[in-house]
Coordinates of C-alpha atoms in Angstrom, one line a residue:
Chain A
X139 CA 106.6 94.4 52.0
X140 CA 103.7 92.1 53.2
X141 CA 100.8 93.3 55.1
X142 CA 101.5 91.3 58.0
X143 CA 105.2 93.7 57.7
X144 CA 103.3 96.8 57.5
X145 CA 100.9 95.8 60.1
X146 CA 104.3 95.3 62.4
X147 CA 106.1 98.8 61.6
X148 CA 102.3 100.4 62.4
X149 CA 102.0 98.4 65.6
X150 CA 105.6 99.5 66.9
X151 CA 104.9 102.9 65.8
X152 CA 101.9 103.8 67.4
X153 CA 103.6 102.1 70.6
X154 CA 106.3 104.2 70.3
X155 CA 104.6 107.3 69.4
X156 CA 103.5 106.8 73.2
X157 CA 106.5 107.6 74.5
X158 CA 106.6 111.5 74.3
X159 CA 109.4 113.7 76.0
X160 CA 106.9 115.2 78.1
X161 CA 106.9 111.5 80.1
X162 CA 110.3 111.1 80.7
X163 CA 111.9 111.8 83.3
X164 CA 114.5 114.6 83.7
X165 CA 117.9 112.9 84.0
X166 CA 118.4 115.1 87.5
X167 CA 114.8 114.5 89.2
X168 CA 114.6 113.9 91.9
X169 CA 117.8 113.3 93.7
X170 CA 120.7 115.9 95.1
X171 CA 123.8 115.7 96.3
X172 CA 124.6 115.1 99.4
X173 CA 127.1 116.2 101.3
X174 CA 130.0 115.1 103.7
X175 CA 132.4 111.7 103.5
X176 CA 130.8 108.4 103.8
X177 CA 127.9 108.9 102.1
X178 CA 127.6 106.1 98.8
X179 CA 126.6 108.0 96.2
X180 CA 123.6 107.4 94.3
X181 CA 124.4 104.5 91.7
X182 CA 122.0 105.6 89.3
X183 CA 123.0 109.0 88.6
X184 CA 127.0 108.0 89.1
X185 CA 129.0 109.3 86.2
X186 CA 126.1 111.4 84.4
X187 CA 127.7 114.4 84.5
X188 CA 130.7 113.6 82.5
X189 CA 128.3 111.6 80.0
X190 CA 126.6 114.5 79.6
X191 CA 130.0 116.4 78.3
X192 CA 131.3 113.3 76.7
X193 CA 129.0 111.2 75.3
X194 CA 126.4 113.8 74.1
X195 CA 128.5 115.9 71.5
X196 CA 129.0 112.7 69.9
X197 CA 125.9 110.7 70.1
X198 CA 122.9 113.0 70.2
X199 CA 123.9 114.2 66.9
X200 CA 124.1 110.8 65.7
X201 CA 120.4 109.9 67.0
X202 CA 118.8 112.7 66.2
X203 CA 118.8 111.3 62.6
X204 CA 117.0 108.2 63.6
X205 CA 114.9 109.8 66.1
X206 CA 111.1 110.1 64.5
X207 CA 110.0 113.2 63.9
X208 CA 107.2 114.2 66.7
X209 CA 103.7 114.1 65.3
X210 CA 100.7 116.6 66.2
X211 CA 99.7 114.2 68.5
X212 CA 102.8 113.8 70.6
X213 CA 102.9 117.5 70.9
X214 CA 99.6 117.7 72.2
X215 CA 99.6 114.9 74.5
X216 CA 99.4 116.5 78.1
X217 CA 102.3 114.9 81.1
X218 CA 100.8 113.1 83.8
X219 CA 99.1 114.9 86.3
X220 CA 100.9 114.4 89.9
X221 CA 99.1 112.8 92.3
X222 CA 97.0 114.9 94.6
X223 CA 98.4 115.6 97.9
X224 CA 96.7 114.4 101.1
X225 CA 94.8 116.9 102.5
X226 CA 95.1 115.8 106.1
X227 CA 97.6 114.4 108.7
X228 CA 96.8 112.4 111.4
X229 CA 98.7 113.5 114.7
X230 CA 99.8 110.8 117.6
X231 CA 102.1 113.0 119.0
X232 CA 101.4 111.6 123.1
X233 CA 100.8 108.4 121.6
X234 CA 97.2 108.6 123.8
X235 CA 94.1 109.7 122.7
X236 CA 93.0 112.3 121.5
X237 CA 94.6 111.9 117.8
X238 CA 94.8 115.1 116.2
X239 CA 93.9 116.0 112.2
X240 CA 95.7 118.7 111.2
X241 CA 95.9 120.5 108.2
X242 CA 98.5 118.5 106.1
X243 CA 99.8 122.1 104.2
X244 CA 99.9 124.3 107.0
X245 CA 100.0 122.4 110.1
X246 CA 97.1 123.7 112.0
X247 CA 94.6 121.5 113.9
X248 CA 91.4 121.1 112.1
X249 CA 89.9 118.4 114.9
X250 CA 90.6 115.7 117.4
X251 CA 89.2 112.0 117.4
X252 CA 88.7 111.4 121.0
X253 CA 89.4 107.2 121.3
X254 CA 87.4 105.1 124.1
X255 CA 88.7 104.9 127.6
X256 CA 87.7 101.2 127.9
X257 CA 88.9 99.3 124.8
X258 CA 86.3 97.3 123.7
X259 CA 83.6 99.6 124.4
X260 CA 81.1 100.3 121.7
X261 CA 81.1 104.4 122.4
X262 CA 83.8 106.5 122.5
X263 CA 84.4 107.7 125.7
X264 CA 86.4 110.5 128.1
X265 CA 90.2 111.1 127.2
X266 CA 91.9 107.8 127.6
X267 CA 95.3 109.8 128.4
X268 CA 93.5 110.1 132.1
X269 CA 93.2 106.3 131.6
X270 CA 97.0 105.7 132.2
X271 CA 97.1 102.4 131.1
X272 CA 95.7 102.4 127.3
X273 CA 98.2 103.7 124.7
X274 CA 98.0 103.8 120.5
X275 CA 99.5 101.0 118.8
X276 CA 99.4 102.4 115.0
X277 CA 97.2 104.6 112.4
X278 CA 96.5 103.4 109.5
X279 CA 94.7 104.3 106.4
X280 CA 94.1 103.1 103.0
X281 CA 92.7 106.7 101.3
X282 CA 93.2 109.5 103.8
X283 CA 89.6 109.7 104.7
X284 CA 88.9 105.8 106.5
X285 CA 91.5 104.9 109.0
X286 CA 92.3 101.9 111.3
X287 CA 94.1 102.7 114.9
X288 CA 94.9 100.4 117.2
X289 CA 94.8 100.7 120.9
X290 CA 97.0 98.3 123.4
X291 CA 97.2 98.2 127.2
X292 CA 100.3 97.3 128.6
X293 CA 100.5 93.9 130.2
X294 CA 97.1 93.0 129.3
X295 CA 98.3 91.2 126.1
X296 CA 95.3 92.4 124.1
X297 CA 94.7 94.7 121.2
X298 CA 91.4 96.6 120.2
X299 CA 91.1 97.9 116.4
X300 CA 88.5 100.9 116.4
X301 CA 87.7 103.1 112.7
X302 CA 86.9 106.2 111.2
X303 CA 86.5 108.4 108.7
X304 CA 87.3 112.1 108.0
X305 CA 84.8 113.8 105.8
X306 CA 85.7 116.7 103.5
X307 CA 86.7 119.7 106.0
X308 CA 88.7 116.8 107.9
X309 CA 85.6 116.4 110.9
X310 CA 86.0 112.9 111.7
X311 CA 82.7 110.4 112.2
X312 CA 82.0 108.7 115.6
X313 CA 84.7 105.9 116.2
X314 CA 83.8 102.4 116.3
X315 CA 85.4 99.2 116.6
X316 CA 87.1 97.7 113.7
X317 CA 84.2 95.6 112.3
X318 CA 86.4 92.7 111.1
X319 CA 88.6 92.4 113.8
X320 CA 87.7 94.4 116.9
X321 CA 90.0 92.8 118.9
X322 CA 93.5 90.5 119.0
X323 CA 94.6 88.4 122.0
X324 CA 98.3 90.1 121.1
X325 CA 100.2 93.4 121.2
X326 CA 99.8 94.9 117.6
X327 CA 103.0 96.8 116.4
X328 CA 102.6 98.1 112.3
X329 CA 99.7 98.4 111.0
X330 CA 99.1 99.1 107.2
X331 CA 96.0 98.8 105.1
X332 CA 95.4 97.6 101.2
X333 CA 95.0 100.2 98.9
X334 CA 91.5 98.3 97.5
X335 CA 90.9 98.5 101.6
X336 CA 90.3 95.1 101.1
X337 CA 93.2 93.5 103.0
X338 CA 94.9 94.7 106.5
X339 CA 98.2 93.6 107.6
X340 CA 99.7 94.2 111.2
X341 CA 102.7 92.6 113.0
X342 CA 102.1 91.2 116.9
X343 CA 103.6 89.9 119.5
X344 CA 101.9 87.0 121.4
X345 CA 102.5 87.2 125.0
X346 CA 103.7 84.0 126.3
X347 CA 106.3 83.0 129.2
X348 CA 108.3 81.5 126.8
X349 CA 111.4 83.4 125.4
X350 CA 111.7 84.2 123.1
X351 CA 108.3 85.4 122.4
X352 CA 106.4 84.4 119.5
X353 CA 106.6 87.4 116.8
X354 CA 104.2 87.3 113.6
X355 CA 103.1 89.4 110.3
X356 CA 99.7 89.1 109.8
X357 CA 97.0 90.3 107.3
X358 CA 93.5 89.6 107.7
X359 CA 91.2 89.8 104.4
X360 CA 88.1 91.9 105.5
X361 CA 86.0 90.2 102.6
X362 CA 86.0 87.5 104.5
X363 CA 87.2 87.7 107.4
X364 CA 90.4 85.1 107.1
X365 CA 93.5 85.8 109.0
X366 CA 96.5 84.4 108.0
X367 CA 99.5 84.6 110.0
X368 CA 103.3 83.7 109.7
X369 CA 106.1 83.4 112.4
X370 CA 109.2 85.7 112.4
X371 CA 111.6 86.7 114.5
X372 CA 111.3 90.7 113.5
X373 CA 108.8 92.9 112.2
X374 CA 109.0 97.1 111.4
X375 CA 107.7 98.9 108.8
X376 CA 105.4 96.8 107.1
X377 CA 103.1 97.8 103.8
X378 CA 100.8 96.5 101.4
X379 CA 100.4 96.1 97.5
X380 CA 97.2 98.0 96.0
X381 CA 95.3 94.8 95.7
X382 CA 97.0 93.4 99.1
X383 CA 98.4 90.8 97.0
X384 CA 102.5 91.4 98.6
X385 CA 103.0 92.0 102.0
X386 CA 106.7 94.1 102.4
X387 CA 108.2 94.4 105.7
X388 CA 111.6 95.2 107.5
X389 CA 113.4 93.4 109.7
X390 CA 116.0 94.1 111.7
X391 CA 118.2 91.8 113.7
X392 CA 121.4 92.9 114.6
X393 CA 124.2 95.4 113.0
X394 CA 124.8 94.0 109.2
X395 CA 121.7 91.9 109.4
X396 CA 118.6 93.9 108.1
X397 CA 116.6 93.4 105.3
X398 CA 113.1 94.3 103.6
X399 CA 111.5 90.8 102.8
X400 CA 108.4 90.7 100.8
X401 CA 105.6 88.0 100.9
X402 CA 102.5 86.7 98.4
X403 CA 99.6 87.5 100.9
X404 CA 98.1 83.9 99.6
X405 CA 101.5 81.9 101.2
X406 CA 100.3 79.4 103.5
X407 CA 100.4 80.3 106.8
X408 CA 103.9 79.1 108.9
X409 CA 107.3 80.5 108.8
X410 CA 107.7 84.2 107.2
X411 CA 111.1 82.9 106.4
X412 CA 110.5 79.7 104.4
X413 CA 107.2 82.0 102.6
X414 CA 109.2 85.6 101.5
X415 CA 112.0 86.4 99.8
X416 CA 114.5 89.5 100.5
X417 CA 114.7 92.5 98.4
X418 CA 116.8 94.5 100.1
X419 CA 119.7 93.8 102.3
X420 CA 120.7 97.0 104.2
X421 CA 124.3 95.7 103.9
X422 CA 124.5 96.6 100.3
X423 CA 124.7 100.4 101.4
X424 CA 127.2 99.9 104.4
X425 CA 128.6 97.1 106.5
X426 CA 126.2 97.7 109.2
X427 CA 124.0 100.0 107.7
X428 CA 120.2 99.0 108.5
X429 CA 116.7 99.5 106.7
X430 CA 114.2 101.8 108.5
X431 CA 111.3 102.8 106.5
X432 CA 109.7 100.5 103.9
X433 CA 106.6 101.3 101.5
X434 CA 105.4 99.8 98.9
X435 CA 103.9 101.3 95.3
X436 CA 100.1 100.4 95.0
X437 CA 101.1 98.7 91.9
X438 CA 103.7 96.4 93.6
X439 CA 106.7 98.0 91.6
X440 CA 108.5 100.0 93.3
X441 CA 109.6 99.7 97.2
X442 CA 110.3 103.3 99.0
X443 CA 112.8 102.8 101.4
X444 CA 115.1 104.4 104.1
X445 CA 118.4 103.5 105.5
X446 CA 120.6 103.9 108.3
X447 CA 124.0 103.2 110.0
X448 CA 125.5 103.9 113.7
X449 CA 127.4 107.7 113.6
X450 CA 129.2 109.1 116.5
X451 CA 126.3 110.9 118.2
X452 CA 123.4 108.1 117.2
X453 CA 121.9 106.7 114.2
X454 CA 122.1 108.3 110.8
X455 CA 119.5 107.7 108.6
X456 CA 120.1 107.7 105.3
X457 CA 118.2 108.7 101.8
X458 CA 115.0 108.1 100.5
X459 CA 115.5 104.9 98.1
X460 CA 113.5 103.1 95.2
X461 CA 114.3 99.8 94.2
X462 CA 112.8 99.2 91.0
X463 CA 111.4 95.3 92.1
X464 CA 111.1 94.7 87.5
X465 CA 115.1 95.2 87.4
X466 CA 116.0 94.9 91.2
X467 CA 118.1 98.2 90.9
X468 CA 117.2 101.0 93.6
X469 CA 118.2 104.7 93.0
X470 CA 118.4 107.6 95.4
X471 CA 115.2 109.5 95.1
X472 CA 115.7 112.4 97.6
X473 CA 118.7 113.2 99.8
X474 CA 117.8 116.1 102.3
X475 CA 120.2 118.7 104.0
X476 CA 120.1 116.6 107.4
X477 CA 118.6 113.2 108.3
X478 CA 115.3 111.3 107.7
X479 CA 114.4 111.1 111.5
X480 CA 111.1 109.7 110.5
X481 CA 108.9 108.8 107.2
X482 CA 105.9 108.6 106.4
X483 CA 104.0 108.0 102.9
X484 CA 100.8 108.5 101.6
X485 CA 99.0 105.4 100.7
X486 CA 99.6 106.3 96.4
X487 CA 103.6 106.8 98.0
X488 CA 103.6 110.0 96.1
X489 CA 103.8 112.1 99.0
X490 CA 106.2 111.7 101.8
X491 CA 106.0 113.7 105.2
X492 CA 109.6 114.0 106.4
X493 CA 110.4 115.4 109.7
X494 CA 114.6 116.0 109.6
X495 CA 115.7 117.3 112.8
X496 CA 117.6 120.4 112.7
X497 CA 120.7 121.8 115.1
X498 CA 121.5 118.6 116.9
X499 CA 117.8 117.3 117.2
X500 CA 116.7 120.1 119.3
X501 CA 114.1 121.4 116.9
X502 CA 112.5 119.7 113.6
X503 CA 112.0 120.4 110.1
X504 CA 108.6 119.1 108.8
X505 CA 108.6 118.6 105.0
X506 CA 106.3 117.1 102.6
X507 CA 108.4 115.8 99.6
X508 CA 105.9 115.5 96.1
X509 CA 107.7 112.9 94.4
X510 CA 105.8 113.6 91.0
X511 CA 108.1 116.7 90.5
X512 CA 110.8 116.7 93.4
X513 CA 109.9 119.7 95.0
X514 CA 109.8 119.9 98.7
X515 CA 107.5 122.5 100.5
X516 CA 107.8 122.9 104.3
X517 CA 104.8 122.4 106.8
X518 CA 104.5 124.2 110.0
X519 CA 106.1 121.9 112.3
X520 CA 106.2 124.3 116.0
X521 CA 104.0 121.8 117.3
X522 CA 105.8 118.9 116.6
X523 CA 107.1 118.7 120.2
X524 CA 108.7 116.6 121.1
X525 CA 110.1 115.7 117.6
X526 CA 109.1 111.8 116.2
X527 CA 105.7 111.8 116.4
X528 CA 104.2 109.1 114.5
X529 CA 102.3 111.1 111.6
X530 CA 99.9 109.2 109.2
X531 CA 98.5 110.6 105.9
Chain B
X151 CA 113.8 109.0 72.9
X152 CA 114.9 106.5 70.1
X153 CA 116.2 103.9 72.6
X154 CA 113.5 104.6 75.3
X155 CA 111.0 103.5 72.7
X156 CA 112.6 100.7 71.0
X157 CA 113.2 99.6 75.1
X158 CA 109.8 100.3 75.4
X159 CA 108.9 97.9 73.0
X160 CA 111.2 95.0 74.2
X161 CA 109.8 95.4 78.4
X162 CA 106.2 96.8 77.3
X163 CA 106.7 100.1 80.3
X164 CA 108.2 102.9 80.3
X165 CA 109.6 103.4 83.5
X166 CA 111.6 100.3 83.5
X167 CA 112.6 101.4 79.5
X168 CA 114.0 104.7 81.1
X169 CA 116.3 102.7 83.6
X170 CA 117.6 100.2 81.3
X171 CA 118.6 103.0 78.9
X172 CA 119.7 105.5 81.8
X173 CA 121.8 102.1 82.7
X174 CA 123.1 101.8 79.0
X175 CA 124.5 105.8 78.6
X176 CA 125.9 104.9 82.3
X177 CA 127.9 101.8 80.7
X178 CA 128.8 103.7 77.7
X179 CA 130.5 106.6 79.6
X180 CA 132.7 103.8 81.2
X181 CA 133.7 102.2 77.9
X182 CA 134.1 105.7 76.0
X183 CA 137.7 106.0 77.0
X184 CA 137.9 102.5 75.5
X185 CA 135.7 103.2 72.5
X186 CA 138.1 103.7 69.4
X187 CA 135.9 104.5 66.9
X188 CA 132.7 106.9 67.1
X189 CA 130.6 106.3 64.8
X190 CA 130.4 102.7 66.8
X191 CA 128.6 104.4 69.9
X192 CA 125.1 104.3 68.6
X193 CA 125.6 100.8 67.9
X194 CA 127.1 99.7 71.6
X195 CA 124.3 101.6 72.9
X196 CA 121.4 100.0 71.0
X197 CA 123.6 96.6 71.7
X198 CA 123.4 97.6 75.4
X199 CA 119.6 98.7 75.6
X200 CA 118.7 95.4 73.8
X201 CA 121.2 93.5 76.5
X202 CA 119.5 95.4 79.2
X203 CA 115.7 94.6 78.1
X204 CA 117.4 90.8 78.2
X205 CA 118.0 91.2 81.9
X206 CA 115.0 92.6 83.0
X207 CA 112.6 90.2 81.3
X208 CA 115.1 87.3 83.2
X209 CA 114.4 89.4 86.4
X210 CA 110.9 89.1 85.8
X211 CA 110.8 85.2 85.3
X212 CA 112.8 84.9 89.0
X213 CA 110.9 86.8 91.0
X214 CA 108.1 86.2 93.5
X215 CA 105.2 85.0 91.8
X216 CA 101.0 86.4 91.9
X217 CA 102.5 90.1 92.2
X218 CA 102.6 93.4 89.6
X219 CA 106.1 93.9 88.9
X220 CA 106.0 96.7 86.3
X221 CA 103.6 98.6 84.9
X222 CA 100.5 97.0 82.3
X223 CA 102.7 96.6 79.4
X224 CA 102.1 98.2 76.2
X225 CA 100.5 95.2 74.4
X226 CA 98.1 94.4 77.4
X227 CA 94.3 94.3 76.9
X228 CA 93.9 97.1 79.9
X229 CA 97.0 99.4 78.6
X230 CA 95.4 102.1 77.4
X231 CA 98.9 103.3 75.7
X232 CA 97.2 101.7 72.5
X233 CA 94.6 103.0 71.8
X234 CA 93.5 101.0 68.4
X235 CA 92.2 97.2 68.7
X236 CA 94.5 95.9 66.0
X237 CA 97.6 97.6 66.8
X238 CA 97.5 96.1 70.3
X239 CA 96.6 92.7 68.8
X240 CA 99.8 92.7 66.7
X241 CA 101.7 93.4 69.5
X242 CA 100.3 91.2 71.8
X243 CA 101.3 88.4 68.9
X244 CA 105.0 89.5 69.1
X245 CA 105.0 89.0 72.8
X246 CA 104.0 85.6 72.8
X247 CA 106.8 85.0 70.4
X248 CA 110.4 83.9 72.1
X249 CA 112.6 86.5 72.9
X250 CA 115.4 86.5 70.2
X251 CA 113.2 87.1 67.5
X252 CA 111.3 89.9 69.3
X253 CA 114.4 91.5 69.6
X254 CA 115.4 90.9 66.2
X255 CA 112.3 92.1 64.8
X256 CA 111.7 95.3 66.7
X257 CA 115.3 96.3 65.5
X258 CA 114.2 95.4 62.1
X259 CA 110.8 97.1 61.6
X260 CA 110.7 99.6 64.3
X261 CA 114.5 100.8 63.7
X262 CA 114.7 99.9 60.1
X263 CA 118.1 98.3 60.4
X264 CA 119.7 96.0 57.8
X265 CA 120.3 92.2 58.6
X266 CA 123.8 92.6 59.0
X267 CA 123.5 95.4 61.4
X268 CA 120.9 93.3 63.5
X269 CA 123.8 90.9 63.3
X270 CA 126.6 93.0 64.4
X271 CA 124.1 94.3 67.6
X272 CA 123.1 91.0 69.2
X273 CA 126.3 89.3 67.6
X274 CA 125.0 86.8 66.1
X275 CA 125.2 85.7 62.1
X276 CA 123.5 87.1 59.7
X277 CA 121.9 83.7 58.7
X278 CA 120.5 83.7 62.0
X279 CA 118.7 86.9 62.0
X280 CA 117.3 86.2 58.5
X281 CA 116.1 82.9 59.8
X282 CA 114.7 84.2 62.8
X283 CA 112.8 86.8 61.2
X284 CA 111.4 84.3 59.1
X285 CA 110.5 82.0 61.5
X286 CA 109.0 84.9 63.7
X287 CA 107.0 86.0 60.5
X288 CA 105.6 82.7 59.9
X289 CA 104.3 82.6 63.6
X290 CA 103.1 86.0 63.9
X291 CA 100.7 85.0 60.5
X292 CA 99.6 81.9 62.0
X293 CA 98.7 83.6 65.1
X294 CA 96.9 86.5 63.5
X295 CA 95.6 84.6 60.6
X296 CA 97.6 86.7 58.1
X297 CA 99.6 86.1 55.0
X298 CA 103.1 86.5 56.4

């Protein structure tokens, strides 16, 4: 054997010798089954019962002889530690100021941000629920600690962008408006920031007579200051890559026509259409069914998402997803004992907050699944009322 | 762990090795009834892991340009996976080189398996797998400066 031979075998070897069993994931993680007719199983895990029974006798005996023996070092080498969880949740529950922080375990208020009474004002102000007139677009944040929120007032066709910034014991710092771009001559729906908190991306609609009215995703880079913007004719969810490199958003049309598109945040500005490219069609889980939620991994590789289709007493959403964007297959990644009324994801999309209503929607379960090991812990969620508040980590 | 790591090797991350061979054992089950003779499953699954690497690197190549699709692969300057300078040299080398003979040579000298069973797996000759490991050989010396 040359050395260029045994420089090969080492090379693939030490690559290998990466992979431990401690790294891979369970063949049952996350997902679980889920009940009642209807329901499209998850593709991923289809059949792996029976492999298990058939295949395994047979073939596990048979690899085991070419499997390499573990070294010290594989035995040593420690799993990866789960992301940490956020420590705080951001309340919009009256979808007026004051925003609540609460306690993102247990639910209880830690403090309130109090937002100014006359948007554009440098100081924050009295409660701007005795305003009347000035609600909260969207919360946004890229860490848990710095956030975004934008304030609109109805029929005035103008949004303001304030920030702040929790410290440690979740006290929040004086609000102020949103250096880069205080201020939009547009209603401001989504709202999501960069991971890097480099690049912020929103969708808005312009107010004109004409119908219908113009609709656009937009990010604007805070390095410099550049907005970019790109016409559509729908806009939900909407999230960003770590580096704000891909902008991912939903849209849904009609019944049978709702997608997840995604977009290279350096596409010339003009039609969303002609500038993304669909990654998930909502019809590939049900003639009709629609796409809800959308998030995006920092790293661009995986997209979170939720789905849902028209039941007898209202929409049913459906399971959490993730398409694997490297080989465009999606897999089930958590199925809960009711519907996903609402999610929300931390910005590393390790955590998600879901709030499943419970006995008809009367009341609401608040849960916060870690998607690092599955589990699922409950968070206080008595005041949660009514259910559907928009909840930001 | 076997086929995780050879995929490993042919798509360079490890979460997108675990669902190409979680899709393989997920083929296999379907064609067990089919399957006639046993001792041919390890060999339709390593044929299917290296068919499924195939795919996902022609996934990669269509989609949307200037974004991370999958994690830093294995042979990447910032991977820390690799610790040592000169194994992540080598294997930055074999993913410059086409990929046929990447596949033929991680089944050769990470798997140790004869010609003819390279052969049999990608269905190809055994002429061809000889050649290409030569051919891959010769490249890998030029581009490393080595004797190949």
């Amino acid at each position: 054997m040359s050395r260029l031979e045994e420089r090969l075998r080492d090379a693939y070897r030490g690559a290998a010798d990466a992979v431990v069993p401690a790294t891979v994931r369970d063949l049952g993680e996350p997902a679980a089954p889920r009940p009642g007719p209807g329901r499209r199983p998850a593709r991923w895990w289809r059949g792996l019962t029976p492999l298990a029974a058939a295949a395994a006798v047979t073939v596990i005996a048979v690899l085991a002889a070419v499997l390499p023996k573990p070294s010290s070092q594989d035995q040593q080498s420690p799993a990866p530690a789960p992301a940490a969880a956020p420590k705080f949740l951001i309340s919009d529950a009256s979808g007026r100021s004051p925003l609540e922080v609460r306690d993102a375990a247990t639910g209880a208020l830690v403090a309130t941000v109090t937002l100014p009474t006359e948007p554009g004002s440098q100081a924050p102000a009295a409660n701007a629920a005795a305003d009347g007139r000035t609600y909260i677009g969207s919360v946004a944040t890229a860490d848990g600690y710095h956030y975004v929120v934008s304030l609109l007032r109805l029929s005035h066709c103008r949004s303001w962008l304030y920030q702040f910034q929790l410290n440690a014991r979740g006290q929040p710092s004086a609000v102020r408006p949103f250096a880069v771009l205080p201020t939009v001559g547009a209603e401001l729906g989504g709202l999501t920031v960069s991971g890097d908190g480099q690049m912020i991306g929103y969708t808005m609609s312009a107010c004109t007579s004409s119908a219908p009215q113009p609709f656009y995703v937009a990010v604007t880079d805070m390095r410099t200051g550049q907005t970019k913007r790109w016409t559509t004719r729908a806009a939900g969810s909407l999230s960003l890559t770590g580096d704000g490199g891909m902008l991912y958003y939903t849209m849904n049309l009609r019944p049978g026509a709702s997608v997840v598109r995604g977009m290279p945040t350096s596409a010339a500005p003009g039609s969303a259409a002609d500038r993304s490219r669909t990654v998930v069609q909502g019809t590939a889980f049900g003639p009709a069914d629609g796409v809800d939620f959308a998030g995006i991994s920092p790293d661009g590789s995986t997209l979170y998402f939720t789905t849902y289709r028209e039941g007898k007493f209202g929409l049913d959403f459906g399971p959490l997803r993730a398409l694997n964007l490297a080989t465009v297959r999606s897999r089930v990644v958590y199925v809960p004992a009711g519907q996903l009324e609402m999610v929300t994801a931390d910005p590393a999309m390790q955590n998600f907050l879901l709030q499943i209503p419970q006995s008809g929607r009367r009341s609401l379960r608040l849960a916060r699944l870690d998607l690092a090991t599955g589990r699922v812990t409950d968070v206080p969620s008595g005041w949660l009322n009514p259910p559907g508040a928009i909840l930001t980590w | 762990m076997s086929l995780i790591r050879l995929a490993v090797l042919l798509v360079g991350d490890q979460a997108t090795a675990e669902d190409v061979v979680q899709d393989a054992f997920l083929g296999f089950h379907r064609a067990w009834p089919r399957l006639r003779e046993a001792d041919k499953a390890l060999g339709y699954l390593r044929a299917s892991v290296v068919n499924g690497c195939r795919s996902v690197q022609r996934a990669r190549r269509r989609t949307l340009p200037g974004r991370v699709e999958h994690d830093l692969p294995v042979w990447s300057a910032e991977s820390a996976v690799i610790a040592e300078h000169d194994r992540r040299e080598v294997l930055a080398a074999v993913a410059r080189l086409p990929l046929r003979a990447r596949e033929i040579l991680a089944l050769r000298y990470y798997l140790d398996l004869p010609q003819d069973e390279i052969a049999a797996i990608l269905g190809i000759s055994r002429g061809t797998v000889s050649s290409t490991i030569s051919r891959a050989l010769a490249a890998l010396g030029r581009d490393l400066q080595e004797e190949p």
